[in-house]
């Protein structure tokens, strides 16, 4: 017979697995654990579970959420930096004192080959 307490133990196991995935950078594998977590939580419903076990699962979920939020923020920061580098590489348009358009700056990328 399935019990909510057993389901909560499975939730904790999945949260720990998610944590390991996050730490190892395997964010694409999170979807399958998220779906499993969702179905388990629905199955637990309002079952009788120990408050301490429930608190541990809640703490683990919050820990994972912080990691996910930080990962999303880092990805956005990298995207902004890449966009900034692209913009700097192209330079920008300006005008000479005589009204002629010209490109100012524009970094040139160099390919460095590691041996």
XYZ file of C-alpha atoms in Angstrom:
115
model
C 0.000 0.000 0.000
C 1.332 3.419 -0.997
C 1.633 5.960 1.828
C 2.151 9.708 1.752
C 5.211 9.247 3.981
C 6.794 7.012 1.316
C 5.920 9.578 -1.341
C 7.590 12.303 0.678
C 10.722 10.181 0.907
C 10.653 9.838 -2.881
C 10.182 13.608 -3.195
C 13.276 14.136 -1.043
C 15.237 11.703 -3.223
C 14.158 13.554 -6.384
C 15.038 16.932 -4.854
C 18.492 15.601 -3.991
C 18.856 14.267 -7.536
C 17.876 17.685 -8.905
C 20.473 19.299 -6.661
C 23.157 16.977 -8.022
C 22.070 17.768 -11.599
C 22.231 21.494 -10.900
C 25.682 21.262 -9.371
C 26.966 19.232 -12.298
C 25.468 21.668 -14.827
C 23.054 19.162 -16.337
C 20.125 21.569 -16.379
C 18.577 19.938 -19.451
C 17.940 16.816 -17.360
C 15.839 18.733 -14.815
C 12.635 18.440 -16.813
C 12.180 14.733 -16.155
C 12.713 15.146 -12.403
C 10.355 18.124 -12.334
C 7.590 16.073 -13.937
C 8.158 13.211 -11.503
C 8.130 15.637 -8.568
C 4.904 17.200 -9.737
C 3.100 13.888 -10.001
C 4.415 12.730 -6.611
C 3.339 15.927 -4.903
C -0.139 15.592 -6.404
C -0.279 12.004 -5.191
C 0.753 12.949 -1.668
C -2.001 15.540 -1.539
C -3.142 16.098 2.004
C -1.827 12.814 3.315
C -0.546 12.429 6.816
C 3.173 13.218 6.762
C 5.678 14.011 9.480
C 6.248 17.738 9.913
C 10.037 17.372 10.115
C 10.169 15.371 6.866
C 7.955 17.922 5.194
C 10.239 20.732 6.392
C 13.324 18.923 5.030
C 11.649 18.588 1.631
C 10.626 22.248 1.714
C 14.188 23.315 2.600
C 15.580 21.173 -0.229
C 13.089 22.636 -2.699
C 14.048 26.176 -1.640
C 17.748 25.300 -1.954
C 17.155 24.021 -5.491
C 15.093 27.088 -6.362
C 17.950 29.358 -5.287
C 20.351 27.396 -7.498
C 17.955 27.545 -10.446
C 17.418 31.293 -9.960
C 21.160 31.873 -9.789
C 21.713 29.759 -12.907
C 19.089 31.737 -14.826
C 20.647 35.007 -13.657
C 24.115 33.802 -14.721
C 22.834 32.761 -18.146
C 21.241 36.192 -18.626
C 24.484 37.876 -17.536
C 26.475 35.831 -20.039
C 23.986 36.733 -22.754
C 24.353 40.428 -21.926
C 28.143 40.158 -21.972
C 28.087 38.394 -25.333
C 25.795 41.071 -26.739
C 28.122 43.758 -25.393
C 31.096 42.040 -27.024
C 29.238 41.817 -30.348
C 28.381 45.511 -30.171
C 31.968 46.468 -29.349
C 33.225 44.305 -32.191
C 31.071 46.174 -34.707
C 32.031 49.607 -33.383
C 29.596 52.494 -33.683
C 28.706 55.134 -36.235
C 29.761 58.738 -35.721
C 30.312 61.826 -37.852
C 33.441 63.772 -38.654
C 33.537 67.554 -38.147
C 32.750 67.763 -41.882
C 29.550 65.708 -41.592
C 30.950 62.498 -43.036
C 29.807 59.225 -41.481
C 32.483 56.960 -40.081
C 32.737 53.844 -37.954
C 34.556 54.342 -34.701
C 36.222 51.474 -32.876
C 35.310 47.975 -33.784
C 37.475 45.407 -32.117
C 38.947 42.760 -34.307
C 38.628 39.226 -33.057
C 41.724 37.077 -33.205
C 41.663 33.338 -33.301
C 44.017 31.812 -30.801
C 44.842 28.201 -31.383
C 45.774 26.109 -28.384
C 48.391 23.499 -28.962
